[in-house]
Amino acid sequence: MASLTTLPLALALKILGLSMPLPPRRGGDENEYMEALCQVRLVSWDWHRLTTEFFSREELKSMSVDVTFISRKKTLELGRQVTLRSAYLREFTTLSLSWLRLPSPDQVRAEWTTLSSHMPKLRQLDLMEITNVPSLYLGIITDAVSAQRPALEGLHLAPVHESTIPQDRTIVQVSLLVSLNASLSNWAPNLEKLTGIRTEVDYDGSMLCEDEWFIDLATWDLFCQSYPRLVTFHWVVAPFATEFFEAFAKYPKPHLVVLSLEASDHWNWERYHQQVPCTQTLHTGQAATNAHLVLKACPRLEGLIVTISRYQECRVHPACNQEIFGDTFCVALARDCPRLERLMISNPFLNMGGAWAIVTLTDHALRALATMEHLTKVALKASNVSVDGVLALLNDTPASLTQERSYTLALGAQSGPVAMAFYEILMALLTKLAESDTSMPFVSHPVMLLLLNNRTMLLDLAWSRPYWQHLQQLVRLVKLRHPSLRLRIGLQNYTNKSFEAILDCTLTTATATSTAYTELCAHGEWLDDVFVSARGPLVTEPLPLRMIQF
């Protein structure tokens, strides 16, 4: 019988591998593996060299690199280690990867091309743990290695949870989104976020988004169907249309927690219908209805932002009709999204002044919102509510809701039946508090209410004098009946027992920590512990957007 050492190395290794079943290697289970090899080696001293060679090759077969920060020095050392193993290296794993300073794409490509050139027998490349570098660099690394090693059998990448919309003023056509959708659904079925969607507010209050998805209903339907694990979504890039709302509602998204419903004033519907002819029969822009249908797909929604620009609320631009966000929408929200915590229905600045009120948003909507067990932050633009709805929102909350709550309500308009709503509701609210023999339910809970005056027209001073006298009397009674409540009322140009306007009113309970601290508080003239007066032209502030954090 020939000695094992006289056989060709490849054949000897195969025989050695069959001579005794070795335990599989798991993690750091090296002792068991070495013990088995030692038992094999003891069968014959002739096997000593071969078993040593066999084990060495097993050791050199795979290489794992844990590099916290890559520098030029570490890159050279890594190349040296790879070169030493080049004849045997089959598996290369990167446990972590980051740069002290982000290198150029060309530099990354050159380094990985050189690195992979020293791994002629590489079969498996594992990049699963690389989750903290831009996806662009992962693509460069993959391309560089695959170009050098066409026989690569396995590439392991971390699952994609976030994709970025191209940043180049893109009109996304049907064909492009179909390709993007096919690629993402194939390679990233667990996609959670679409980032890179840029919105901005113009000087006149119009809301712009340079990215537009010029897609048909079939493509949108496929998109909605493909990503049930979306966590956040911004509607502003998609067509604002009834049929698109209906398609979105067909496919539940149980992981969606933040939704932004916006219609861009930059959208060109005429061009959209020309380039996607099959959309000409859709109910788009101002003709769109039933926006509440999208809420059916979001049972675990926690944050909702509805942004209505100045053009849209004034009905001079066909991007959106704000009346679809009235009672029907809020009732559906309370029914379909029971876990909602934060709600904003607003123009971009909420209190930029002179905004048109949502006539269809009444006390019925506030009562529906009051029933929600988790809703703690609400900001609403001017609407058609009364003091009864405001008190319902404050008092009629579930007993299980013990967290701190903050409500920001804009009231009034330039004209129409709700023009003086702010002054009427402020007086009625203070009257209710002053006449209450017992403490209202909300007083014992942490609550902050901020009422904003949406009417920018100045008052007649003769009208404001009796209003001011009555207001002072009510404030004294409220402080007497409810000493724990904190009141702050902002006036515009108070002089000689009259004023040009009331800017806002803040009502805070003793246990609340939220405050509506405005520039008026810092720079205004305090008349007493409640009233503060601002000097100069009538201005309004976009402060409520800082109160609701998403």
JSON list of N, CA and C in Angstrom, two decimals, residues 348-415:
[
{"chain": "A", "resi": 348, "resn": "PRO", "atom": "N", "xyz": [-48.19, 75.71, 5.40]},
{"chain": "A", "resi": 348, "resn": "PRO", "atom": "CA", "xyz": [-46.80, 75.51, 5.82]},
{"chain": "A", "resi": 348, "resn": "PRO", "atom": "C", "xyz": [-46.40, 76.25, 7.09]},
{"chain": "A", "resi": 349, "resn": "PHE", "atom": "N", "xyz": [-47.05, 77.38, 7.39]},
{"chain": "A", "resi": 349, "resn": "PHE", "atom": "CA", "xyz": [-46.69, 78.14, 8.58]},
{"chain": "A", "resi": 349, "resn": "PHE", "atom": "C", "xyz": [-47.81, 78.14, 9.62]},
{"chain": "A", "resi": 350, "resn": "LEU", "atom": "N", "xyz": [-48.93, 77.50, 9.32]},
{"chain": "A", "resi": 350, "resn": "LEU", "atom": "CA", "xyz": [-50.10, 77.43, 10.19]},
{"chain": "A", "resi": 350, "resn": "LEU", "atom": "C", "xyz": [-50.66, 78.80, 10.52]},
{"chain": "A", "resi": 351, "resn": "ASN", "atom": "N", "xyz": [-49.86, 79.70, 11.09]},
{"chain": "A", "resi": 351, "resn": "ASN", "atom": "CA", "xyz": [-50.36, 81.00, 11.50]},
{"chain": "A", "resi": 351, "resn": "ASN", "atom": "C", "xyz": [-49.75, 82.12, 10.67]},
{"chain": "A", "resi": 352, "resn": "MET", "atom": "N", "xyz": [-49.60, 81.88, 9.37]},
{"chain": "A", "resi": 352, "resn": "MET", "atom": "CA", "xyz": [-49.03, 82.94, 8.55]},
{"chain": "A", "resi": 352, "resn": "MET", "atom": "C", "xyz": [-50.04, 84.06, 8.32]},
{"chain": "A", "resi": 353, "resn": "GLY", "atom": "N", "xyz": [-51.29, 83.86, 8.72]},
{"chain": "A", "resi": 353, "resn": "GLY", "atom": "CA", "xyz": [-52.26, 84.92, 8.70]},
{"chain": "A", "resi": 353, "resn": "GLY", "atom": "C", "xyz": [-53.04, 84.98, 7.41]},
{"chain": "A", "resi": 354, "resn": "GLY", "atom": "N", "xyz": [-54.34, 85.24, 7.53]},
{"chain": "A", "resi": 354, "resn": "GLY", "atom": "CA", "xyz": [-55.18, 85.40, 6.36]},
{"chain": "A", "resi": 354, "resn": "GLY", "atom": "C", "xyz": [-55.54, 84.12, 5.66]},
{"chain": "A", "resi": 355, "resn": "ALA", "atom": "N", "xyz": [-55.25, 82.97, 6.25]},
{"chain": "A", "resi": 355, "resn": "ALA", "atom": "CA", "xyz": [-55.56, 81.70, 5.59]},
{"chain": "A", "resi": 355, "resn": "ALA", "atom": "C", "xyz": [-57.06, 81.47, 5.55]},
{"chain": "A", "resi": 356, "resn": "TRP", "atom": "N", "xyz": [-57.51, 80.83, 4.50]},
{"chain": "A", "resi": 356, "resn": "TRP", "atom": "CA", "xyz": [-58.92, 80.48, 4.39]},
{"chain": "A", "resi": 356, "resn": "TRP", "atom": "C", "xyz": [-59.23, 79.33, 5.34]},
{"chain": "A", "resi": 357, "resn": "ALA", "atom": "N", "xyz": [-60.38, 79.38, 5.96]},
{"chain": "A", "resi": 357, "resn": "ALA", "atom": "CA", "xyz": [-60.78, 78.34, 6.90]},
{"chain": "A", "resi": 357, "resn": "ALA", "atom": "C", "xyz": [-61.31, 77.12, 6.15]},
{"chain": "A", "resi": 358, "resn": "ILE", "atom": "N", "xyz": [-61.10, 75.95, 6.74]},
{"chain": "A", "resi": 358, "resn": "ILE", "atom": "CA", "xyz": [-61.71, 74.72, 6.21]},
{"chain": "A", "resi": 358, "resn": "ILE", "atom": "C", "xyz": [-63.14, 74.68, 6.73]},
{"chain": "A", "resi": 359, "resn": "VAL", "atom": "N", "xyz": [-64.09, 74.99, 5.88]},
{"chain": "A", "resi": 359, "resn": "VAL", "atom": "CA", "xyz": [-65.49, 75.12, 6.30]},
{"chain": "A", "resi": 359, "resn": "VAL", "atom": "C", "xyz": [-66.05, 73.78, 6.75]},
{"chain": "A", "resi": 360, "resn": "THR", "atom": "N", "xyz": [-65.59, 72.69, 6.15]},
{"chain": "A", "resi": 360, "resn": "THR", "atom": "CA", "xyz": [-66.14, 71.37, 6.48]},
{"chain": "A", "resi": 360, "resn": "THR", "atom": "C", "xyz": [-65.54, 70.77, 7.74]},
{"chain": "A", "resi": 361, "resn": "LEU", "atom": "N", "xyz": [-64.58, 71.45, 8.37]},
{"chain": "A", "resi": 361, "resn": "LEU", "atom": "CA", "xyz": [-64.01, 70.95, 9.62]},
{"chain": "A", "resi": 361, "resn": "LEU", "atom": "C", "xyz": [-64.70, 71.67, 10.77]},
{"chain": "A", "resi": 362, "resn": "THR", "atom": "N", "xyz": [-65.59, 70.95, 11.45]},
{"chain": "A", "resi": 362, "resn": "THR", "atom": "CA", "xyz": [-66.44, 71.55, 12.48]},
{"chain": "A", "resi": 362, "resn": "THR", "atom": "C", "xyz": [-66.21, 70.87, 13.83]},
{"chain": "A", "resi": 363, "resn": "ASP", "atom": "N", "xyz": [-67.11, 71.16, 14.76]},
{"chain": "A", "resi": 363, "resn": "ASP", "atom": "CA", "xyz": [-67.02, 70.54, 16.09]},
{"chain": "A", "resi": 363, "resn": "ASP", "atom": "C", "xyz": [-67.10, 69.02, 16.01]},
{"chain": "A", "resi": 364, "resn": "HIS", "atom": "N", "xyz": [-67.77, 68.52, 15.00]},
{"chain": "A", "resi": 364, "resn": "HIS", "atom": "CA", "xyz": [-67.88, 67.06, 14.84]},
{"chain": "A", "resi": 364, "resn": "HIS", "atom": "C", "xyz": [-66.50, 66.43, 14.71]},
{"chain": "A", "resi": 365, "resn": "ALA", "atom": "N", "xyz": [-65.61, 67.09, 14.00]},
{"chain": "A", "resi": 365, "resn": "ALA", "atom": "CA", "xyz": [-64.25, 66.58, 13.84]},
{"chain": "A", "resi": 365, "resn": "ALA", "atom": "C", "xyz": [-63.50, 66.61, 15.17]},
{"chain": "A", "resi": 366, "resn": "LEU", "atom": "N", "xyz": [-63.64, 67.71, 15.93]},
{"chain": "A", "resi": 366, "resn": "LEU", "atom": "CA", "xyz": [-62.95, 67.81, 17.21]},
{"chain": "A", "resi": 366, "resn": "LEU", "atom": "C", "xyz": [-63.45, 66.75, 18.19]},
{"chain": "A", "resi": 367, "resn": "ARG", "atom": "N", "xyz": [-64.73, 66.48, 18.18]},
{"chain": "A", "resi": 367, "resn": "ARG", "atom": "CA", "xyz": [-65.26, 65.44, 19.07]},
{"chain": "A", "resi": 367, "resn": "ARG", "atom": "C", "xyz": [-64.72, 64.06, 18.69]},
{"chain": "A", "resi": 368, "resn": "ALA", "atom": "N", "xyz": [-64.57, 63.82, 17.39]},
{"chain": "A", "resi": 368, "resn": "ALA", "atom": "CA", "xyz": [-64.00, 62.54, 16.95]},
{"chain": "A", "resi": 368, "resn": "ALA", "atom": "C", "xyz": [-62.55, 62.42, 17.39]},
{"chain": "A", "resi": 369, "resn": "LEU", "atom": "N", "xyz": [-61.79, 63.49, 17.26]},
{"chain": "A", "resi": 369, "resn": "LEU", "atom": "CA", "xyz": [-60.39, 63.47, 17.67]},
{"chain": "A", "resi": 369, "resn": "LEU", "atom": "C", "xyz": [-60.26, 63.29, 19.18]},
{"chain": "A", "resi": 370, "resn": "ALA", "atom": "N", "xyz": [-61.22, 63.83, 19.93]},
{"chain": "A", "resi": 370, "resn": "ALA", "atom": "CA", "xyz": [-61.16, 63.72, 21.39]},
{"chain": "A", "resi": 370, "resn": "ALA", "atom": "C", "xyz": [-61.27, 62.28, 21.87]},
{"chain": "A", "resi": 371, "resn": "THR", "atom": "N", "xyz": [-61.84, 61.39, 21.07]},
{"chain": "A", "resi": 371, "resn": "THR", "atom": "CA", "xyz": [-62.02, 59.99, 21.49]},
{"chain": "A", "resi": 371, "resn": "THR", "atom": "C", "xyz": [-60.76, 59.16, 21.31]},
{"chain": "A", "resi": 372, "resn": "MET", "atom": "N", "xyz": [-59.74, 59.68, 20.68]},
{"chain": "A", "resi": 372, "resn": "MET", "atom": "CA", "xyz": [-58.56, 58.89, 20.36]},
{"chain": "A", "resi": 372, "resn": "MET", "atom": "C", "xyz": [-57.67, 58.74, 21.60]},
{"chain": "A", "resi": 373, "resn": "GLU", "atom": "N", "xyz": [-57.33, 57.50, 21.92]},
{"chain": "A", "resi": 373, "resn": "GLU", "atom": "CA", "xyz": [-56.67, 57.18, 23.19]},
{"chain": "A", "resi": 373, "resn": "GLU", "atom": "C", "xyz": [-55.20, 57.58, 23.24]},
{"chain": "A", "resi": 374, "resn": "HIS", "atom": "N", "xyz": [-54.57, 57.79, 22.09]},
{"chain": "A", "resi": 374, "resn": "HIS", "atom": "CA", "xyz": [-53.14, 58.08, 22.08]},
{"chain": "A", "resi": 374, "resn": "HIS", "atom": "C", "xyz": [-52.80, 59.46, 21.52]},
{"chain": "A", "resi": 375, "resn": "LEU", "atom": "N", "xyz": [-53.79, 60.20, 21.08]},
{"chain": "A", "resi": 375, "resn": "LEU", "atom": "CA", "xyz": [-53.55, 61.48, 20.42]},
{"chain": "A", "resi": 375, "resn": "LEU", "atom": "C", "xyz": [-53.15, 62.53, 21.45]},
{"chain": "A", "resi": 376, "resn": "THR", "atom": "N", "xyz": [-51.90, 62.99, 21.39]},
{"chain": "A", "resi": 376, "resn": "THR", "atom": "CA", "xyz": [-51.39, 63.95, 22.38]},
{"chain": "A", "resi": 376, "resn": "THR", "atom": "C", "xyz": [-50.98, 65.29, 21.77]},
{"chain": "A", "resi": 377, "resn": "LYS", "atom": "N", "xyz": [-50.83, 65.36, 20.45]},
{"chain": "A", "resi": 377, "resn": "LYS", "atom": "CA", "xyz": [-50.41, 66.61, 19.83]},
{"chain": "A", "resi": 377, "resn": "LYS", "atom": "C", "xyz": [-51.27, 66.88, 18.60]},
{"chain": "A", "resi": 378, "resn": "VAL", "atom": "N", "xyz": [-51.92, 68.04, 18.59]},
{"chain": "A", "resi": 378, "resn": "VAL", "atom": "CA", "xyz": [-52.81, 68.41, 17.48]},
{"chain": "A", "resi": 378, "resn": "VAL", "atom": "C", "xyz": [-52.51, 69.85, 17.09]},
{"chain": "A", "resi": 379, "resn": "ALA", "atom": "N", "xyz": [-52.40, 70.09, 15.79]},
{"chain": "A", "resi": 379, "resn": "ALA", "atom": "CA", "xyz": [-52.28, 71.45, 15.26]},
{"chain": "A", "resi": 379, "resn": "ALA", "atom": "C", "xyz": [-53.19, 71.55, 14.04]},
{"chain": "A", "resi": 380, "resn": "LEU", "atom": "N", "xyz": [-54.15, 72.47, 14.09]},
{"chain": "A", "resi": 380, "resn": "LEU", "atom": "CA", "xyz": [-55.13, 72.60, 13.01]},
{"chain": "A", "resi": 380, "resn": "LEU", "atom": "C", "xyz": [-55.14, 74.04, 12.51]},
{"chain": "A", "resi": 381, "resn": "LYS", "atom": "N", "xyz": [-55.22, 74.19, 11.19]},
{"chain": "A", "resi": 381, "resn": "LYS", "atom": "CA", "xyz": [-55.36, 75.50, 10.59]},
{"chain": "A", "resi": 381, "resn": "LYS", "atom": "C", "xyz": [-56.78, 76.01, 10.82]},
{"chain": "A", "resi": 382, "resn": "ALA", "atom": "N", "xyz": [-57.05, 77.21, 10.40]},
{"chain": "A", "resi": 382, "resn": "ALA", "atom": "CA", "xyz": [-58.35, 77.82, 10.61]},
{"chain": "A", "resi": 382, "resn": "ALA", "atom": "C", "xyz": [-59.47, 76.92, 10.13]},
{"chain": "A", "resi": 383, "resn": "SER", "atom": "N", "xyz": [-60.52, 76.80, 10.94]},
{"chain": "A", "resi": 383, "resn": "SER", "atom": "CA", "xyz": [-61.61, 75.89, 10.62]},
{"chain": "A", "resi": 383, "resn": "SER", "atom": "C", "xyz": [-62.93, 76.50, 11.09]},
{"chain": "A", "resi": 384, "resn": "ASN", "atom": "N", "xyz": [-63.98, 75.71, 11.02]},
{"chain": "A", "resi": 384, "resn": "ASN", "atom": "CA", "xyz": [-65.34, 76.18, 11.31]},
{"chain": "A", "resi": 384, "resn": "ASN", "atom": "C", "xyz": [-65.82, 75.60, 12.64]},
{"chain": "A", "resi": 385, "resn": "VAL", "atom": "N", "xyz": [-65.04, 75.80, 13.70]},
{"chain": "A", "resi": 385, "resn": "VAL", "atom": "CA", "xyz": [-65.38, 75.21, 14.99]},
{"chain": "A", "resi": 385, "resn": "VAL", "atom": "C", "xyz": [-65.92, 76.27, 15.93]},
{"chain": "A", "resi": 386, "resn": "SER", "atom": "N", "xyz": [-66.48, 75.80, 17.06]},
{"chain": "A", "resi": 386, "resn": "SER", "atom": "CA", "xyz": [-67.01, 76.70, 18.09]},
{"chain": "A", "resi": 386, "resn": "SER", "atom": "C", "xyz": [-66.37, 76.35, 19.42]},
{"chain": "A", "resi": 387, "resn": "VAL", "atom": "N", "xyz": [-66.75, 77.08, 20.46]},
{"chain": "A", "resi": 387, "resn": "VAL", "atom": "CA", "xyz": [-66.18, 76.82, 21.78]},
{"chain": "A", "resi": 387, "resn": "VAL", "atom": "C", "xyz": [-66.58, 75.44, 22.28]},
{"chain": "A", "resi": 388, "resn": "ASP", "atom": "N", "xyz": [-67.75, 74.94, 21.86]},
{"chain": "A", "resi": 388, "resn": "ASP", "atom": "CA", "xyz": [-68.17, 73.61, 22.31]},
{"chain": "A", "resi": 388, "resn": "ASP", "atom": "C", "xyz": [-67.22, 72.53, 21.79]},
{"chain": "A", "resi": 389, "resn": "GLY", "atom": "N", "xyz": [-66.78, 72.67, 20.56]},
{"chain": "A", "resi": 389, "resn": "GLY", "atom": "CA", "xyz": [-65.83, 71.70, 20.01]},
{"chain": "A", "resi": 389, "resn": "GLY", "atom": "C", "xyz": [-64.48, 71.78, 20.71]},
{"chain": "A", "resi": 390, "resn": "VAL", "atom": "N", "xyz": [-64.05, 73.01, 21.02]},
{"chain": "A", "resi": 390, "resn": "VAL", "atom": "CA", "xyz": [-62.77, 73.19, 21.71]},
{"chain": "A", "resi": 390, "resn": "VAL", "atom": "C", "xyz": [-62.83, 72.54, 23.09]},
{"chain": "A", "resi": 391, "resn": "LEU", "atom": "N", "xyz": [-63.92, 72.75, 23.82]},
{"chain": "A", "resi": 391, "resn": "LEU", "atom": "CA", "xyz": [-64.06, 72.15, 25.15]},
{"chain": "A", "resi": 391, "resn": "LEU", "atom": "C", "xyz": [-64.17, 70.64, 25.07]},
{"chain": "A", "resi": 392, "resn": "ALA", "atom": "N", "xyz": [-64.81, 70.14, 24.03]},
{"chain": "A", "resi": 392, "resn": "ALA", "atom": "CA", "xyz": [-64.88, 68.68, 23.86]},
{"chain": "A", "resi": 392, "resn": "ALA", "atom": "C", "xyz": [-63.49, 68.10, 23.65]},
{"chain": "A", "resi": 393, "resn": "LEU", "atom": "N", "xyz": [-62.68, 68.79, 22.87]},
{"chain": "A", "resi": 393, "resn": "LEU", "atom": "CA", "xyz": [-61.31, 68.33, 22.64]},
{"chain": "A", "resi": 393, "resn": "LEU", "atom": "C", "xyz": [-60.50, 68.33, 23.93]},
{"chain": "A", "resi": 394, "resn": "LEU", "atom": "N", "xyz": [-60.78, 69.29, 24.81]},
{"chain": "A", "resi": 394, "resn": "LEU", "atom": "CA", "xyz": [-60.06, 69.38, 26.08]},
{"chain": "A", "resi": 394, "resn": "LEU", "atom": "C", "xyz": [-60.56, 68.38, 27.11]},
{"chain": "A", "resi": 395, "resn": "ASN", "atom": "N", "xyz": [-61.88, 68.22, 27.19]},
{"chain": "A", "resi": 395, "resn": "ASN", "atom": "CA", "xyz": [-62.47, 67.48, 28.32]},
{"chain": "A", "resi": 395, "resn": "ASN", "atom": "C", "xyz": [-62.88, 66.05, 28.03]},
{"chain": "A", "resi": 396, "resn": "ASP", "atom": "N", "xyz": [-63.24, 65.74, 26.79]},
{"chain": "A", "resi": 396, "resn": "ASP", "atom": "CA", "xyz": [-63.86, 64.45, 26.50]},
{"chain": "A", "resi": 396, "resn": "ASP", "atom": "C", "xyz": [-62.86, 63.39, 26.07]},
{"chain": "A", "resi": 397, "resn": "THR", "atom": "N", "xyz": [-61.68, 63.43, 26.59]},
{"chain": "A", "resi": 397, "resn": "THR", "atom": "CA", "xyz": [-60.66, 62.44, 26.22]},
{"chain": "A", "resi": 397, "resn": "THR", "atom": "C", "xyz": [-60.83, 61.18, 27.06]},
{"chain": "A", "resi": 398, "resn": "PRO", "atom": "N", "xyz": [-60.39, 60.03, 26.54]},
{"chain": "A", "resi": 398, "resn": "PRO", "atom": "CA", "xyz": [-60.49, 58.78, 27.31]},
{"chain": "A", "resi": 398, "resn": "PRO", "atom": "C", "xyz": [-59.71, 58.87, 28.62]},
{"chain": "A", "resi": 399, "resn": "ALA", "atom": "N", "xyz": [-60.20, 58.16, 29.63]},
{"chain": "A", "resi": 399, "resn": "ALA", "atom": "CA", "xyz": [-59.53, 58.17, 30.93]},
{"chain": "A", "resi": 399, "resn": "ALA", "atom": "C", "xyz": [-58.13, 57.57, 30.85]},
{"chain": "A", "resi": 400, "resn": "SER", "atom": "N", "xyz": [-57.92, 56.71, 29.85]},
{"chain": "A", "resi": 400, "resn": "SER", "atom": "CA", "xyz": [-56.61, 56.06, 29.71]},
{"chain": "A", "resi": 400, "resn": "SER", "atom": "C", "xyz": [-55.54, 57.01, 29.18]},
{"chain": "A", "resi": 401, "resn": "LEU", "atom": "N", "xyz": [-55.95, 58.15, 28.65]},
{"chain": "A", "resi": 401, "resn": "LEU", "atom": "CA", "xyz": [-54.99, 59.11, 28.11]},
{"chain": "A", "resi": 401, "resn": "LEU", "atom": "C", "xyz": [-54.49, 60.01, 29.23]},
{"chain": "A", "resi": 402, "resn": "THR", "atom": "N", "xyz": [-53.34, 59.68, 29.77]},
{"chain": "A", "resi": 402, "resn": "THR", "atom": "CA", "xyz": [-52.77, 60.44, 30.88]},
{"chain": "A", "resi": 402, "resn": "THR", "atom": "C", "xyz": [-51.54, 61.24, 30.48]},
{"chain": "A", "resi": 403, "resn": "GLN", "atom": "N", "xyz": [-51.05, 61.03, 29.24]},
{"chain": "A", "resi": 403, "resn": "GLN", "atom": "CA", "xyz": [-49.85, 61.76, 28.82]},
{"chain": "A", "resi": 403, "resn": "GLN", "atom": "C", "xyz": [-50.17, 63.25, 28.62]},
{"chain": "A", "resi": 404, "resn": "GLU", "atom": "N", "xyz": [-49.13, 64.03, 28.58]},
{"chain": "A", "resi": 404, "resn": "GLU", "atom": "CA", "xyz": [-49.30, 65.46, 28.35]},
{"chain": "A", "resi": 404, "resn": "GLU", "atom": "C", "xyz": [-49.82, 65.71, 26.95]},
{"chain": "A", "resi": 405, "resn": "ARG", "atom": "N", "xyz": [-50.77, 66.64, 26.83]},
{"chain": "A", "resi": 405, "resn": "ARG", "atom": "CA", "xyz": [-51.38, 66.95, 25.54]},
{"chain": "A", "resi": 405, "resn": "ARG", "atom": "C", "xyz": [-51.15, 68.42, 25.20]},
{"chain": "A", "resi": 406, "resn": "SER", "atom": "N", "xyz": [-50.96, 68.68, 23.92]},
{"chain": "A", "resi": 406, "resn": "SER", "atom": "CA", "xyz": [-50.84, 70.06, 23.45]},
{"chain": "A", "resi": 406, "resn": "SER", "atom": "C", "xyz": [-51.70, 70.23, 22.20]},
{"chain": "A", "resi": 407, "resn": "TYR", "atom": "N", "xyz": [-52.50, 71.29, 22.20]},
{"chain": "A", "resi": 407, "resn": "TYR", "atom": "CA", "xyz": [-53.40, 71.58, 21.09]},
{"chain": "A", "resi": 407, "resn": "TYR", "atom": "C", "xyz": [-53.11, 73.00, 20.58]},
{"chain": "A", "resi": 408, "resn": "THR", "atom": "N", "xyz": [-52.97, 73.12, 19.28]},
{"chain": "A", "resi": 408, "resn": "THR", "atom": "CA", "xyz": [-52.76, 74.42, 18.64]},
{"chain": "A", "resi": 408, "resn": "THR", "atom": "C", "xyz": [-53.85, 74.59, 17.59]},
{"chain": "A", "resi": 409, "resn": "LEU", "atom": "N", "xyz": [-54.71, 75.58, 17.79]},
{"chain": "A", "resi": 409, "resn": "LEU", "atom": "CA", "xyz": [-55.84, 75.80, 16.89]},
{"chain": "A", "resi": 409, "resn": "LEU", "atom": "C", "xyz": [-55.79, 77.23, 16.35]},
{"chain": "A", "resi": 410, "resn": "ALA", "atom": "N", "xyz": [-55.77, 77.35, 15.03]},
{"chain": "A", "resi": 410, "resn": "ALA", "atom": "CA", "xyz": [-55.89, 78.67, 14.40]},
{"chain": "A", "resi": 410, "resn": "ALA", "atom": "C", "xyz": [-57.37, 78.95, 14.19]},
{"chain": "A", "resi": 411, "resn": "LEU", "atom": "N", "xyz": [-57.79, 80.18, 14.47]},
{"chain": "A", "resi": 411, "resn": "LEU", "atom": "CA", "xyz": [-59.21, 80.55, 14.39]},
{"chain": "A", "resi": 411, "resn": "LEU", "atom": "C", "xyz": [-59.36, 81.86, 13.64]},
{"chain": "A", "resi": 412, "resn": "GLY", "atom": "N", "xyz": [-60.52, 82.00, 12.97]},
{"chain": "A", "resi": 412, "resn": "GLY", "atom": "CA", "xyz": [-60.82, 83.25, 12.28]},
{"chain": "A", "resi": 412, "resn": "GLY", "atom": "C", "xyz": [-60.40, 83.24, 10.83]},
{"chain": "A", "resi": 413, "resn": "ALA", "atom": "N", "xyz": [-60.84, 84.28, 10.11]},
{"chain": "A", "resi": 413, "resn": "ALA", "atom": "CA", "xyz": [-60.53, 84.43, 8.69]},
{"chain": "A", "resi": 413, "resn": "ALA", "atom": "C", "xyz": [-60.64, 85.90, 8.33]},
{"chain": "A", "resi": 414, "resn": "GLN", "atom": "N", "xyz": [-60.27, 86.23, 7.10]},
{"chain": "A", "resi": 414, "resn": "GLN", "atom": "CA", "xyz": [-60.35, 87.62, 6.66]},
{"chain": "A", "resi": 414, "resn": "GLN", "atom": "C", "xyz": [-61.79, 88.06, 6.45]},
{"chain": "A", "resi": 415, "resn": "SER", "atom": "N", "xyz": [-62.64, 87.12, 6.06]},
{"chain": "A", "resi": 415, "resn": "SER", "atom": "CA", "xyz": [-64.04, 87.46, 5.81]},
{"chain": "A", "resi": 415, "resn": "SER", "atom": "C", "xyz": [-64.88, 86.20, 5.98]}
]
